[in-house]
Structures are given as structure tokens and as C-alpha cells.
Coordinates of C-alpha atoms and ligand atoms in Angstrom, one line a residue:
Chain A
M1 CA 60.3 11.0 3.0
S2 CA 62.0 10.8 6.3
D3 CA 61.8 14.5 7.0
E4 CA 58.0 14.3 7.0
R5 CA 56.7 14.3 10.5
R6 CA 53.3 13.4 11.9
Y7 CA 51.5 13.5 15.2
Y8 CA 51.7 10.5 17.3
R9 CA 49.1 9.3 19.8
G10 CA 49.7 10.4 23.3
S11 CA 51.9 13.4 22.4
T12 CA 50.8 16.9 23.3
D13 CA 53.2 18.8 21.1
G14 CA 55.4 16.4 19.2
K15 CA 55.5 14.8 15.8
K16 CA 57.5 11.8 14.6
P17 CA 58.8 10.6 11.3
R18 CA 56.3 8.9 9.0
T19 CA 56.9 5.3 8.1
S20 CA 54.3 4.4 5.5
D21 CA 52.7 6.1 2.6
P22 CA 49.2 7.4 3.6
L23 CA 48.2 7.9 0.0
A24 CA 49.2 4.3 -1.1
K25 CA 45.5 3.5 -2.0
A26 CA 44.7 6.8 -3.6
R27 CA 43.6 6.9 -7.2
G28 CA 45.0 9.3 -9.6
E29 CA 41.8 11.2 -10.3
Y30 CA 38.6 12.3 -8.5
D31 CA 35.6 14.4 -9.1
L32 CA 36.4 16.3 -6.0
I33 CA 39.2 16.5 -3.4
V34 CA 38.3 17.9 0.0
I35 CA 41.1 19.3 2.0
G36 CA 40.4 19.0 5.7
S37 CA 38.0 17.0 7.7
G38 CA 36.4 19.7 9.9
L39 CA 32.6 19.6 10.2
A40 CA 32.4 21.7 7.0
G41 CA 34.7 19.5 5.0
M42 CA 33.2 16.2 6.2
T43 CA 29.6 17.4 5.7
A44 CA 30.3 18.6 2.2
A45 CA 32.1 15.4 1.3
N46 CA 29.2 13.3 2.7
V47 CA 26.5 15.3 0.7
L48 CA 28.6 15.1 -2.5
G49 CA 29.4 11.4 -2.0
S50 CA 25.8 10.7 -1.5
L51 CA 25.0 12.5 -4.8
G52 CA 27.3 10.1 -6.6
H53 CA 30.4 12.1 -7.1
K54 CA 33.8 10.4 -6.6
V55 CA 35.2 12.2 -3.5
A56 CA 38.5 11.9 -1.6
L57 CA 38.9 13.6 1.8
L58 CA 42.4 14.4 2.9
E59 CA 43.2 15.2 6.5
Q60 CA 46.6 16.1 7.9
H61 CA 45.8 14.8 11.4
Y62 CA 45.3 11.2 12.2
N63 CA 41.9 11.9 13.6
F64 CA 39.0 13.2 11.4
G65 CA 36.8 16.0 12.8
G66 CA 39.1 19.0 12.9
M67 CA 38.3 21.1 15.9
A68 CA 35.4 18.7 16.7
T69 CA 37.9 16.5 18.5
W70 CA 38.7 14.6 21.6
F71 CA 41.7 12.9 23.2
K72 CA 42.4 10.1 25.6
R73 CA 44.8 10.0 28.5
S74 CA 46.0 7.1 30.7
G75 CA 43.8 6.5 33.6
G76 CA 40.8 6.0 31.3
H77 CA 40.3 9.7 30.7
V78 CA 38.5 11.1 27.6
F79 CA 38.3 14.8 26.9
D80 CA 36.1 16.6 24.4
V81 CA 37.6 19.7 23.1
S82 CA 34.6 21.6 21.5
L83 CA 31.6 19.7 22.7
H84 CA 30.2 22.4 25.0
G85 CA 27.0 23.0 23.3
F86 CA 25.3 24.0 20.0
P87 CA 21.8 25.1 18.9
V88 CA 18.9 22.7 18.2
G89 CA 19.3 23.2 14.5
M90 CA 22.0 20.6 14.7
V91 CA 19.3 17.9 14.9
K92 CA 17.9 18.8 11.6
T93 CA 21.4 19.1 10.0
C94 CA 22.4 15.7 11.3
R95 CA 19.2 14.0 10.3
R96 CA 19.4 15.3 6.7
Y97 CA 23.0 15.3 5.9
W98 CA 24.3 12.5 8.2
S99 CA 21.9 10.0 9.6
P100 CA 18.8 9.7 11.8
E101 CA 21.0 7.7 14.2
I102 CA 23.4 10.5 14.7
A103 CA 20.5 13.0 15.0
S104 CA 18.9 10.8 17.7
R105 CA 21.9 11.2 20.0
I106 CA 21.5 15.0 20.4
V107 CA 20.0 16.0 23.7
Q108 CA 19.4 19.3 25.5
L109 CA 21.7 20.4 28.3
D110 CA 20.1 20.2 31.7
G111 CA 21.6 23.3 33.1
I112 CA 23.4 26.5 32.3
R113 CA 24.6 28.9 35.0
F114 CA 26.0 32.3 35.2
D115 CA 28.1 33.4 38.2
N116 CA 29.8 36.7 38.3
P117 CA 29.9 39.8 40.5
Q118 CA 27.0 41.3 38.6
F119 CA 24.5 38.4 38.7
H120 CA 24.0 34.8 39.5
L121 CA 21.3 32.8 37.6
D122 CA 20.3 29.4 36.2
T123 CA 18.7 29.4 32.8
T124 CA 17.5 27.2 30.0
F125 CA 19.1 29.7 27.6
T126 CA 15.8 30.2 25.6
R127 CA 14.0 33.3 24.6
E128 CA 11.2 32.6 27.1
D129 CA 13.6 32.2 30.0
F130 CA 15.8 35.1 29.1
T131 CA 12.8 37.3 28.7
E132 CA 11.6 36.3 32.1
K133 CA 15.0 36.9 33.7
L134 CA 15.5 40.3 31.9
V135 CA 12.2 41.5 33.1
S136 CA 12.0 40.2 36.7
Q137 CA 15.7 40.0 37.7
F138 CA 17.2 42.8 35.6
G139 CA 14.1 45.1 35.6
A140 CA 14.0 45.6 31.8
E141 CA 10.7 46.5 30.1
R142 CA 9.0 43.5 28.6
S143 CA 8.3 45.3 25.4
T144 CA 12.0 46.4 25.0
V145 CA 13.1 42.8 25.5
E146 CA 10.6 41.6 22.9
G147 CA 11.7 44.3 20.6
F148 CA 15.3 43.3 21.0
F149 CA 14.6 39.6 20.2
D150 CA 12.5 40.5 17.2
Y151 CA 15.1 42.9 15.9
L152 CA 17.8 40.2 16.0
R153 CA 15.5 37.6 14.5
G154 CA 14.6 39.9 11.6
L155 CA 18.2 40.6 10.5
N156 CA 19.3 39.1 7.2
Y157 CA 22.8 38.4 6.2
Y158 CA 22.5 40.8 3.3
D159 CA 21.6 43.6 5.7
D160 CA 23.9 46.5 6.5
P161 CA 26.7 45.0 8.7
R162 CA 27.6 48.5 10.1
D163 CA 25.2 48.2 13.0
T164 CA 27.5 46.7 15.7
V165 CA 26.7 44.6 18.8
A166 CA 27.6 47.6 20.9
D167 CA 25.2 49.9 18.9
C168 CA 22.4 47.4 19.1
F169 CA 22.9 46.8 22.9
E170 CA 23.0 50.6 23.6
R171 CA 19.8 51.1 21.7
F172 CA 17.9 48.6 23.6
F173 CA 19.6 48.5 27.0
P174 CA 21.6 51.7 27.3
G175 CA 24.3 51.7 30.0
R176 CA 23.3 48.3 31.2
N177 CA 26.7 46.6 31.5
D178 CA 25.2 43.7 33.4
I179 CA 22.6 42.9 30.6
H180 CA 25.3 43.3 28.0
R181 CA 27.3 40.7 29.8
L182 CA 24.4 38.3 30.0
L183 CA 23.7 38.7 26.2
L184 CA 27.2 38.7 24.9
E185 CA 29.5 36.6 27.2
P186 CA 28.1 33.1 26.1
I187 CA 28.1 34.0 22.4
A188 CA 31.7 35.4 22.7
Y189 CA 32.7 31.9 24.0
A190 CA 30.6 30.2 21.2
N191 CA 32.1 32.0 18.3
G192 CA 34.4 34.9 19.4
S193 CA 31.8 37.6 19.0
T194 CA 32.8 41.0 20.4
M195 CA 31.0 44.3 20.9
A196 CA 32.7 45.6 17.8
D197 CA 31.4 42.9 15.4
P198 CA 28.3 43.4 13.2
A199 CA 25.0 42.9 15.1
I200 CA 23.9 40.6 12.3
A201 CA 26.6 38.0 13.0
Y202 CA 25.8 38.0 16.7
G203 CA 22.1 38.1 16.0
I204 CA 22.0 35.0 13.9
V205 CA 23.9 32.9 16.3
F206 CA 22.2 34.3 19.4
S207 CA 18.7 33.7 17.8
N208 CA 19.7 30.1 16.9
F209 CA 20.5 29.3 20.5
M210 CA 17.5 31.2 21.9
S211 CA 15.0 29.2 19.9
K212 CA 15.2 26.0 22.0
G213 CA 18.3 26.2 24.2
V214 CA 21.6 24.4 24.1
Y215 CA 22.3 20.9 23.0
T216 CA 25.0 18.3 23.0
F217 CA 25.8 14.8 21.8
T218 CA 25.5 11.7 24.0
G219 CA 28.3 9.4 23.2
G220 CA 30.9 12.1 22.9
T221 CA 32.9 13.4 19.9
D222 CA 34.7 10.1 19.4
W223 CA 31.3 8.3 18.9
L224 CA 30.1 11.1 16.6
V225 CA 33.2 11.1 14.4
A226 CA 33.3 7.3 14.2
K227 CA 29.7 7.3 12.9
M228 CA 30.4 10.1 10.5
K229 CA 33.3 8.1 9.0
D230 CA 31.0 5.1 8.6
E231 CA 28.5 7.2 6.8
L232 CA 31.2 8.8 4.6
R233 CA 32.5 5.3 3.6
R234 CA 28.9 4.2 2.9
N235 CA 28.5 7.1 0.5
G236 CA 31.7 6.1 -1.3
V237 CA 33.9 8.9 0.0
E238 CA 37.6 7.7 0.2
L239 CA 39.2 8.8 3.5
F240 CA 42.9 9.6 4.0
N241 CA 44.4 10.7 7.2
N242 CA 47.9 11.8 7.9
V243 CA 47.9 13.6 4.6
Q244 CA 49.3 17.1 4.6
V245 CA 48.2 18.9 1.4
E246 CA 51.1 21.1 0.3
R247 CA 49.6 22.9 -2.6
I248 CA 46.4 23.3 -4.7
T249 CA 47.3 23.1 -8.4
V250 CA 45.9 25.7 -10.8
E251 CA 46.2 25.6 -14.5
N252 CA 44.8 28.3 -16.8
G253 CA 42.7 29.7 -14.0
R254 CA 41.2 26.3 -13.1
A255 CA 41.8 24.2 -10.1
T256 CA 43.1 20.8 -11.2
G257 CA 43.9 19.0 -8.0
V258 CA 46.4 19.0 -5.1
V259 CA 49.9 18.1 -4.3
A260 CA 50.4 16.0 -1.2
H261 CA 53.6 14.1 -0.2
G262 CA 55.2 15.1 -3.4
R263 CA 52.4 13.5 -5.4
Q264 CA 49.9 15.2 -7.7
L265 CA 46.2 14.0 -7.3
R266 CA 43.9 15.3 -9.9
A267 CA 40.3 16.4 -9.5
R268 CA 37.7 18.3 -11.4
A269 CA 37.0 20.4 -8.3
V270 CA 38.8 21.2 -5.0
L271 CA 37.1 22.2 -1.8
S272 CA 39.3 23.5 0.9
N273 CA 38.3 23.3 4.5
A274 CA 41.6 24.7 5.6
N275 CA 41.7 28.3 6.9
I276 CA 40.5 30.7 4.2
K277 CA 43.7 32.8 4.4
R278 CA 45.9 29.8 4.3
T279 CA 43.9 28.4 1.4
I280 CA 44.2 31.5 -0.8
L281 CA 47.6 32.9 0.2
D282 CA 49.6 29.6 0.8
L283 CA 47.9 26.6 -0.7
V284 CA 47.0 28.3 -4.0
G285 CA 49.4 31.3 -3.8
R286 CA 48.6 34.9 -4.3
E287 CA 50.2 35.0 -7.7
H288 CA 47.1 33.2 -9.0
F289 CA 44.7 36.0 -7.9
A290 CA 44.1 39.5 -8.9
P291 CA 46.3 41.7 -6.6
E292 CA 43.2 43.5 -5.1
F293 CA 41.6 40.2 -4.2
A294 CA 44.8 39.0 -2.5
R295 CA 44.9 42.3 -0.6
E296 CA 41.3 41.8 0.5
V297 CA 42.2 38.4 1.8
E298 CA 45.3 39.6 3.5
A299 CA 43.2 42.1 5.4
V300 CA 40.6 39.6 6.7
R301 CA 40.9 39.6 10.5
L302 CA 40.9 36.3 12.4
N303 CA 38.8 35.4 15.4
N304 CA 40.5 34.9 18.7
S305 CA 42.0 31.7 19.9
S306 CA 41.4 29.8 23.1
T307 CA 43.0 28.2 26.1
Q308 CA 41.6 25.1 27.8
V309 CA 42.4 23.2 31.0
Y310 CA 41.3 19.5 31.0
I311 CA 40.7 18.0 34.4
G312 CA 40.2 14.2 34.6
I313 CA 38.4 12.9 37.7
R314 CA 39.9 9.7 39.2
E315 CA 38.1 6.5 38.6
G316 CA 35.6 5.8 41.4
C317 CA 35.3 9.5 42.3
S318 CA 32.4 11.7 41.3
V319 CA 31.4 15.4 41.0
P320 CA 28.0 16.3 42.4
W321 CA 25.5 17.8 40.0
I322 CA 26.3 21.5 39.6
T323 CA 25.3 22.4 36.1
D324 CA 26.4 21.5 32.5
L325 CA 27.8 24.8 31.5
L326 CA 29.0 27.4 33.9
F327 CA 29.9 30.9 32.7
T328 CA 32.0 32.4 35.5
S329 CA 33.9 35.5 36.1
T330 CA 35.4 37.4 39.0
R331 CA 35.7 40.6 37.0
E332 CA 33.4 43.4 38.4
Q333 CA 32.3 44.8 35.1
F334 CA 31.9 43.2 31.7
D335 CA 34.5 44.2 29.1
S336 CA 34.4 42.4 25.8
P337 CA 38.1 42.5 24.9
A338 CA 39.0 41.4 28.5
L339 CA 37.6 38.0 27.7
C340 CA 40.8 37.3 25.8
D341 CA 43.2 38.6 28.6
F342 CA 46.3 36.6 29.1
R343 CA 45.5 36.6 32.8
G344 CA 41.8 36.5 32.3
Q345 CA 39.3 36.5 35.1
S346 CA 36.5 34.9 33.0
R347 CA 36.1 31.3 32.0
T348 CA 33.5 28.7 31.2
F349 CA 33.4 25.3 32.8
S350 CA 31.9 22.4 31.0
F351 CA 31.0 19.5 33.3
Y352 CA 31.0 16.1 31.8
Y353 CA 29.0 13.6 33.8
P354 CA 28.5 10.0 33.1
K355 CA 25.4 10.8 31.1
V356 CA 27.6 12.2 28.3
R357 CA 29.0 8.8 27.6
P358 CA 26.3 6.3 28.7
G359 CA 27.9 3.1 30.1
S360 CA 30.9 5.0 31.4
E361 CA 31.0 6.1 35.1
R362 CA 33.6 8.8 34.5
F363 CA 33.5 12.5 35.1
A364 CA 35.6 15.3 33.5
I365 CA 35.7 19.1 33.7
V366 CA 37.0 21.3 30.9
S367 CA 37.6 25.0 31.4
S368 CA 37.8 27.3 28.4
T369 CA 38.8 30.9 27.9
N370 CA 39.2 33.0 24.8
A371 CA 42.7 34.1 24.2
N372 CA 45.0 36.1 21.9
F373 CA 47.5 34.1 19.9
A374 CA 50.2 36.8 20.2
D375 CA 50.2 36.7 24.0
W376 CA 51.3 33.0 23.9
A377 CA 53.3 33.0 20.7
K378 CA 55.9 35.4 22.0
L379 CA 56.9 33.3 25.1
D380 CA 60.2 31.4 25.2
D381 CA 59.9 27.7 26.0
A382 CA 60.6 28.0 29.7
T383 CA 58.1 30.8 30.2
Y384 CA 55.6 29.0 28.1
V385 CA 55.8 26.0 30.5
Q386 CA 55.5 28.3 33.5
E387 CA 52.5 30.1 32.1
K388 CA 50.7 26.9 31.3
A389 CA 51.2 25.8 35.0
R390 CA 50.0 29.2 36.1
L391 CA 46.9 28.8 34.0
I392 CA 46.2 25.4 35.5
E393 CA 46.7 26.7 39.0
E394 CA 44.4 29.7 38.5
T395 CA 41.7 27.5 37.0
L396 CA 41.8 25.0 39.9
R397 CA 41.6 27.9 42.4
E398 CA 38.5 29.1 40.5
L399 CA 37.0 25.6 40.3
E400 CA 37.5 25.1 44.0
R401 CA 34.7 27.6 44.6
Y402 CA 32.3 25.0 43.0
V403 CA 34.0 21.7 43.6
P404 CA 36.0 22.2 46.9
N405 CA 37.7 18.9 46.8
I406 CA 38.8 19.1 43.1
R407 CA 42.5 18.6 43.9
E408 CA 41.8 15.3 45.7
I409 CA 39.4 13.8 43.2
S410 CA 41.3 14.7 40.0
D411 CA 44.3 12.7 38.7
H412 CA 45.0 14.2 35.3
I413 CA 45.4 17.9 34.4
E414 CA 46.8 19.5 31.3
A415 CA 46.4 22.7 29.4
A416 CA 46.0 23.7 25.8
T417 CA 46.9 27.2 24.5
P418 CA 46.6 29.1 21.2
R419 CA 49.9 27.4 20.2
T420 CA 48.3 24.0 20.7
F421 CA 45.3 24.9 18.6
E422 CA 47.5 26.2 15.8
F423 CA 49.6 23.1 15.9
Y424 CA 46.7 20.7 15.6
T425 CA 44.3 22.4 13.2
Q426 CA 46.8 24.6 11.3
H427 CA 44.5 27.5 11.6
V428 CA 46.4 30.8 11.2
Q429 CA 47.2 32.0 14.8
G430 CA 45.2 29.2 16.3
A431 CA 42.0 30.9 15.4
S432 CA 39.2 29.0 17.2
F433 CA 36.3 30.4 15.2
G434 CA 37.7 31.2 11.8
T435 CA 37.5 34.8 10.7
K436 CA 35.6 38.0 11.3
W437 CA 32.7 39.1 9.1
E438 CA 34.8 40.1 6.1
G439 CA 36.1 36.6 5.6
L440 CA 32.7 35.5 4.3
R441 CA 32.9 37.2 0.9
P442 CA 36.2 35.8 -0.3
S443 CA 35.1 32.3 0.9
M444 CA 31.8 32.4 -0.9
E445 CA 33.2 34.0 -4.0
L446 CA 36.3 31.8 -4.4
S447 CA 35.1 29.9 -7.4
S448 CA 34.5 33.1 -9.4
H449 CA 38.3 33.8 -9.0
I450 CA 39.5 30.2 -9.8
E451 CA 37.1 27.9 -11.5
G452 CA 36.5 24.6 -9.6
L453 CA 37.9 26.0 -6.4
Y454 CA 35.7 26.2 -3.4
H455 CA 36.0 27.0 0.3
S456 CA 34.0 25.9 3.3
G457 CA 34.7 26.3 6.9
S458 CA 34.5 28.8 9.8
V459 CA 34.3 32.3 8.3
G460 CA 32.4 35.5 8.9
I461 CA 31.5 34.4 12.5
I462 CA 28.1 33.0 11.3
M463 CA 29.6 30.0 9.6
S464 CA 31.5 28.9 12.7
G465 CA 30.6 26.5 15.5
W466 CA 29.5 23.0 14.8
L467 CA 26.2 24.0 13.3
G468 CA 27.5 26.9 11.2
A469 CA 30.4 24.9 9.8
A470 CA 28.2 21.9 8.9
N471 CA 25.6 24.0 7.3
Y472 CA 28.2 25.9 5.3
G473 CA 29.5 22.5 4.1
V474 CA 26.0 21.9 2.6
I475 CA 25.8 25.3 1.1
T476 CA 29.2 24.8 -0.6
A477 CA 28.3 21.2 -1.6
N478 CA 25.3 22.5 -3.5
K479 CA 27.5 24.8 -5.5
V480 CA 30.0 22.1 -6.2
D481 CA 27.3 19.7 -7.3
L482 CA 26.0 22.2 -9.8
F483 CA 29.5 22.8 -11.1
L484 CA 30.4 19.0 -11.4
R485 CA 27.1 18.3 -13.2
A486 CA 27.7 21.1 -15.7
A487 CA 31.3 19.9 -16.2
A488 CA 30.2 16.3 -16.8
Q489 CA 27.6 17.5 -19.3
T490 CA 30.2 19.5 -21.2
A491 CA 32.6 16.5 -21.1
A492 CA 29.8 14.3 -22.5
G493 CA 29.2 16.8 -25.3
G494 CA 25.8 17.5 -23.9
R495 CA 24.0 20.8 -24.3
Chain B
M1 CA 4.1 15.8 -15.1
T2 CA 0.9 17.7 -15.0
R3 CA 0.5 20.9 -12.9
D4 CA -1.3 18.9 -10.2
E5 CA 1.5 16.4 -10.2
I6 CA 4.0 19.2 -9.8
V7 CA 2.2 20.3 -6.6
I8 CA 2.4 16.7 -5.3
A9 CA 6.1 16.6 -6.3
I10 CA 6.8 19.7 -4.3
K11 CA 4.8 18.6 -1.3
D12 CA 6.6 15.3 -1.3
I13 CA 9.9 17.0 -1.3
I14 CA 8.8 19.2 1.6
A15 CA 7.5 16.2 3.5
T16 CA 10.9 14.5 3.0
I17 CA 12.8 17.5 4.2
A18 CA 10.5 18.5 7.1
P19 CA 8.8 15.3 8.2
D20 CA 7.1 17.1 11.1
E21 CA 5.2 19.5 8.9
E22 CA 1.6 18.8 7.6
V23 CA 1.8 19.4 3.8
S24 CA -1.7 18.3 2.7
N25 CA -3.4 21.6 3.4
L26 CA -0.9 24.0 2.0
A27 CA -2.4 27.0 0.2
M28 CA -1.3 27.7 -3.3
D29 CA -0.9 31.5 -3.0
V30 CA 0.5 32.0 0.4
R31 CA 4.3 32.0 1.0
L32 CA 5.4 28.6 2.1
R33 CA 7.4 30.0 4.9
D34 CA 4.4 31.7 6.3
Q35 CA 2.5 28.4 6.5
I36 CA 5.2 26.0 7.8
E37 CA 8.6 26.5 9.3
L38 CA 11.1 26.7 6.5
D39 CA 14.5 28.3 6.8
S40 CA 17.1 29.1 4.2
M41 CA 18.7 25.6 4.6
D42 CA 15.3 24.1 3.9
F43 CA 15.0 26.0 0.6
L44 CA 18.5 24.9 -0.3
D45 CA 17.3 21.3 0.3
I46 CA 14.3 21.8 -1.9
V47 CA 16.6 23.0 -4.7
M48 CA 19.0 20.1 -4.2
E49 CA 16.2 17.6 -4.2
L50 CA 14.8 19.0 -7.5
R51 CA 18.2 18.6 -9.0
K52 CA 18.6 15.1 -7.6
R53 CA 15.2 13.8 -8.5
Y54 CA 14.5 15.6 -11.8
G55 CA 17.8 17.0 -12.9
V56 CA 16.3 20.5 -12.7
Q57 CA 18.7 23.4 -12.1
V58 CA 17.4 26.4 -10.1
P59 CA 20.0 29.2 -10.1
E60 CA 20.3 31.2 -6.9
E61 CA 18.7 34.3 -8.5
D62 CA 15.5 32.3 -9.1
Y63 CA 15.0 31.0 -5.6
M64 CA 12.4 33.7 -5.0
Q65 CA 10.2 32.2 -7.7
L66 CA 9.7 29.1 -5.5
S67 CA 8.3 31.0 -2.5
T68 CA 4.7 29.8 -3.0
L69 CA 3.3 26.6 -4.4
Q70 CA 1.8 28.5 -7.3
G71 CA 5.2 30.1 -8.0
C72 CA 6.7 26.6 -8.0
V73 CA 4.1 25.4 -10.6
D74 CA 4.6 28.4 -12.8
Y75 CA 8.4 28.3 -12.7
L76 CA 8.9 24.5 -12.8
G77 CA 6.1 23.7 -15.2
P78 CA 8.1 23.9 -18.4
K79 CA 11.2 22.3 -16.7
L80 CA 9.2 19.3 -15.4
E81 CA 6.9 18.8 -18.3
S82 CA 8.7 15.7 -19.6
K83 CA 9.6 14.2 -16.2
S84 CA 7.7 11.7 -14.3
L85 CA 6.7 12.1 -10.7
V86 CA 9.1 10.6 -8.0
L87 CA 7.6 10.0 -4.6
T88 CA 9.4 9.2 -1.4
A89 CA 7.6 10.6 1.7
L90 CA 4.0 10.5 0.5
K91 CA 4.2 7.0 -0.9
G92 CA 1.2 4.7 -0.2
Ligands
LIG501 C1 38.2 25.4 22.4 C2 37.1 25.4 21.4 C3 35.8 25.2 21.9 C4 34.7 25.2 21.0 N1 33.4 24.9 21.5 C5 32.4 24.8 20.6 C6 31.1 24.4 21.1 O1 30.9 24.2 22.2 N2 30.1 24.4 20.2 C7 30.3 24.7 18.8 O2 29.3 24.6 18.1 N3 31.5 25.0 18.4 C8 32.6 25.1 19.2 N4 33.8 25.4 18.8 C9 34.0 25.8 17.3 C10 33.9 24.7 16.4 O3 34.6 23.6 17.0 C11 34.5 25.0 15.1 O4 33.8 26.2 14.6 C12 34.2 24.0 14.0 O5 34.5 22.7 14.5 C13 35.1 24.3 12.8 O6 34.9 23.5 11.7 P1 35.6 23.8 10.3 O7 34.9 22.8 9.4 O8 35.5 25.2 10.1 O9 37.1 23.5 10.5 P2 38.2 22.8 11.4 O10 37.5 22.0 12.5 O11 39.1 23.8 11.7 O12 38.8 21.8 10.4 C14 39.7 22.1 9.4 C15 40.5 20.8 9.1 O13 41.4 21.0 8.0 C16 42.6 20.3 8.3 N5 43.6 20.9 7.5 C17 44.0 22.2 7.5 N6 45.0 22.4 6.6 C18 45.2 21.2 5.9 C19 46.1 20.8 4.9 N7 46.9 21.6 4.3 N8 46.0 19.5 4.5 C20 45.2 18.6 5.1 N9 44.4 19.0 6.1 C21 44.4 20.2 6.5 C22 42.8 20.5 9.8 O14 43.7 19.5 10.3 C23 41.4 20.3 10.3 O15 41.0 19.0 10.6 C24 34.9 25.4 19.6 C25 36.2 25.7 19.2 C26 37.3 25.6 20.1 C27 38.7 25.8 19.5

């Protein structure tokens, strides 16, 4: 299989030929095969392994974790890609479906700051603090603010999704572009929400954050994923990396396993953590579905992609305390689609101090923007390289406002673009946060189209982010457990 | 399991899932989520625990029946009749 290529460590956009068979130790048959080791795939595999099912987890990358990932660079640099912050609910999720040890590493961020032409503020990002700021700094009526929070909290996901974020903002804070910016910008970075999305999707995520603020992991993503792998093995899950699943096999309307590296692995059930569109339209193939369902899936819109700039601080140098998360923009007015602009004026900086990895004395800064895949996909190679350099330069210039000597104290800088995200996660168009609202239904209903086939992973905005993806893994695991138990009973001739 | 034991069984599951909540004083006829903090993931956990501990299946359309302790007793009574109580959180 010399034409098969895989990533190699230290490469930013290259693959090299494979030398050994990553499936050498695989058995011929499992209760469940999970495709993809994102937080949804891993959490589902862990729950189902702990319930006694024979589970194999297949991941195309050499690292597990999907978008929950990190990378190392010479000079002792470690960069976290998606560890900027998540809601407190992650504590409960980790304690229950992973381990108390993992849960115990979750800590609240010390600082969140906004800095843009409309306002400057430091916040704990909680309902109490936002209410205070909206009343005293923005001059909103307290009762209106309370009403807004209560409205969002009261939304249920079976409610009418036609009320959009824009409608909702206009009802409570008409014409207040500055307030809209405060309320939406952080959530847009967290899951790609826009003014045009259903208020319910925004409301669930916003309320989750507002309950107790923003949290992170001490130890970094590498520590977390290493612990998760230990836990998966302890629960009997067989882990395979460097395995590209080519196809999900379907016989007589039932999922029977997967084909990877030309080999058929059989299973009673298959759970795909790959992108929902890729799962249905490529891995299974539209010919296995009713045409109207295939059309529905085709029409599912993807969320935006991202760019990031990773800045490594030289050993021995330090960054003074600024804040943990800095939402910054030089754009006069807030405009939701402009957050994805190719030459955007808005970005978030995540500052990683030594507290993130206790025992290490190192600092790093990661800048993130939302981005459209199409803007980057169309560039020829030379322009692509130039545009990456331009992105880095603009980011540094912006960062100099907060860390004036950044050019002297940093000794590693590189950028990731929507192309990079697509390359590593195989999400269609490098989508950072899965799909828009309408992706939820086909994902949830997949098993009613093909028996034994399930999906879990970022869809519908609400199931994305670390917490959303992990919890969706549990929701799907519950369905798979029911199915496998029923199948085992039938096989045993039970009633 | 007797009806009283079913109440203990449910309280034990809740105490396992939400160790910070006080379960001893839960009222029978008030919605559980009005007495303690339980979200939809918590309910899912209750259902998964029932399956794990007692092999009882609760289809999604019946989740509503489990909203109060009394509802749990009424709905689970026949299903748990022949099972014996499993305790993890409230042991000893
Ligand atoms: C730049 C950026 C910043 C982010 N910041 C945050 C943040 O601060 N907080 C937060 O909560 N969330 C953040 N997110 C979002 C969060 O990381 C994701 O929503 C979440 O990790 C997605 O998990 P998932 O399970 O849906 O799938 P993914 O992480 O996308 O995993 C899918 C996995 O499937 C594998 N796969 C796909 N196809 C195949 C195949 N055919 N065969 C084998 N394997 C396959 C992929 O390699 C991948 O590992 C961020 C995302 C990005 C891109």
C-alpha cells in the first residue's frame, strides 16, 4: 500500500508513505466501530466500552482528539489549538463520562477582556457580571436584561427555530449595535453563531457560558488526551490511529462495518464522528438513502472555518499578565458576517501562561479568527504563502498594542488556515464548528434510515464545542447501547 | 423491590449522578428538577443507570413519566418488581 500517505510529525502540510499496517492487531468483528476520535467519538466509545461492549476506535490522524488537539515545535513550544475556553458543564461531563481526575483539572479563566472601538471591559463572563455591565456601562434597563437572560434560558430545542439571533437582539436591545457585539462576538468565536442563526442555538450556548463563566484545563490538551486514552483502554476500547476509514458497509439496509486499508472490519453497529455530510454522502454513499433524505443532507450548511496564528515565546522570556482571553477588534461597528472577512479586523487572543501547564515556565499566544473556506481555497500556492505571511504580520501588529516587545520575545510563529483545518480533520470545507441548525436532524435520525448506523459530532451549532460534542457523544452512546442490547437479545433468542 | 425500595433505588442513582445534591428530603409529588438541579443530561444518566443496574429500558417517549419520585414508582414498579436493590452512593 505504498500509495497510502499519512501525516508525519513536524510537518505542517505534508504526508509521507505508510510503512506498517495500523490495523495489524484488529479483530475481525466488534460490537461497535467508532470512526473518528473527536470529543464526541471518544466520549461515546468510552461510555460504551464501560458498559461492556466491544468497541474499536479508528482515527485517521496519528493523534487522538480531533480538533481538540495540540502540536509541538522545536524550541520547546507547545500550542493548543482549541483550548480557549468552555462552559462549567464540562466538569460534570468529565467526572461522569471520563474520570474524577480529568474533571479535577478544570479551572476557571482568571480574565476575559473586550477591546474594540465601541467599548473596553474586563468581565468574568457570567450572568451577574454581564447584567451589571449592561446596566451601568451600557445603560440598559435591568428588567430588560433580566428578561433577555430568562428568555434565552427558557428556550427548548424543540421550540420554533425561526426566531433568529437578530430578531431576539432587536426585541430586547433595539438598535444597540454595541450590545449586540458584546453578546454575539464571543459566541461567534465559540461556535460560529451569526445573527441569522436560530436564537435557540445561540441561547443554549450563551446560557451555558453565562451560568458560571469560562473554564479551561490545566495540563493542556496533550495531558487531557493522554488521560482519555488511558481511560479508553481501561474500559477495553481498542484504539487505532493512522487508520483512514474509506467506506461504511451497508447490507440490506443495515450497517455491517467499515472498510479501511482495503480490509473489511465487521461490527453490529457503526458510529461515525466524521463530518455528517461526509458520513452520509461519501462514507455510506447517497445510493443507500432515499433521494429526499440525501437532498436534505446535501442542503445542510456548514459553519465557518478558522485561521490561527501561533506565537511561541522564547525560553526565559515572559509576557506580563494581561488577561486569558482577549476579544479585540479595530472595526468601528459590529457586523456579524465581517467576523469571517479575509482581511478581518477582529480576532481573539488566547494567552497561555505557565499556569496552563504547571511545571513549565513557558508562554504562548494564539490568535484566532473565523474564516470562510472559499477565500483561502481559491488561492494558488504562491499567493497562499504570501497571504499566510500577511496574516501573521497583521496579527503581530495588532498584538503589539498589548505586548509591545512581542517581536523580540517570540521565536516561533506560524499560521493555520481553513485549508489546514480541512487537511487535518477532514471536515468538509475545514468547518470548525460542524453544521448549521439543520444538520441536527439527519444526524439524530440516521439510525432510522440505516439500522445500526449512528452519528455523533458537531452539528446544529448546539452540539459543537468541547462540551456540546462530548455530551452529544453520550446522547448517541445511549441509543447505541439500547440497540446493541436489543440485538444481543435477539441473537440469543430472547424475548 | 418494594415501592419503598424503588424510591431508595432512584435516590441512590441521583446521589451517584449528582453527588452535591441532598436527596434524603426529596418530596414524592414535586418535579425532581424543581427540587434539585437536574438537566437533560442528568435525566439521560438516570435512564442509563436504570438500564445498567436493572436492565430496565425506558424509551424516550416515557421520560416524562420519571419527572417525580411518585411517577418513578408508578412507572417502574412493575418493571422492578422482580429485581433486587443495588446501592452505590448511599451505601453504609
Ligand atoms: C480554531 C478552533 C478553536 C476552537 N476553540 C474552541 C474552544 O475554545 N472551546 C470549545 O469548546 N470548542 C472550541 N472549538 C470547537 C471544538 O474544538 C470542536 O467543536 C470539537 O472538538 C469537535 O469535536 P467533534 O467530536 O465534533 O469532532 P472532531 O474534533 O472534528 O473530530 C472528528 C475526528 O474524526 C476523524 N475522521 C474524520 N473522518 C475520518 C475517517 N474517514 N476515518 C478516520 N477518522 C476520521 C478526524 O480526523 C477527527 O479526529 C474550536 C475549534 C477550532 C477549529
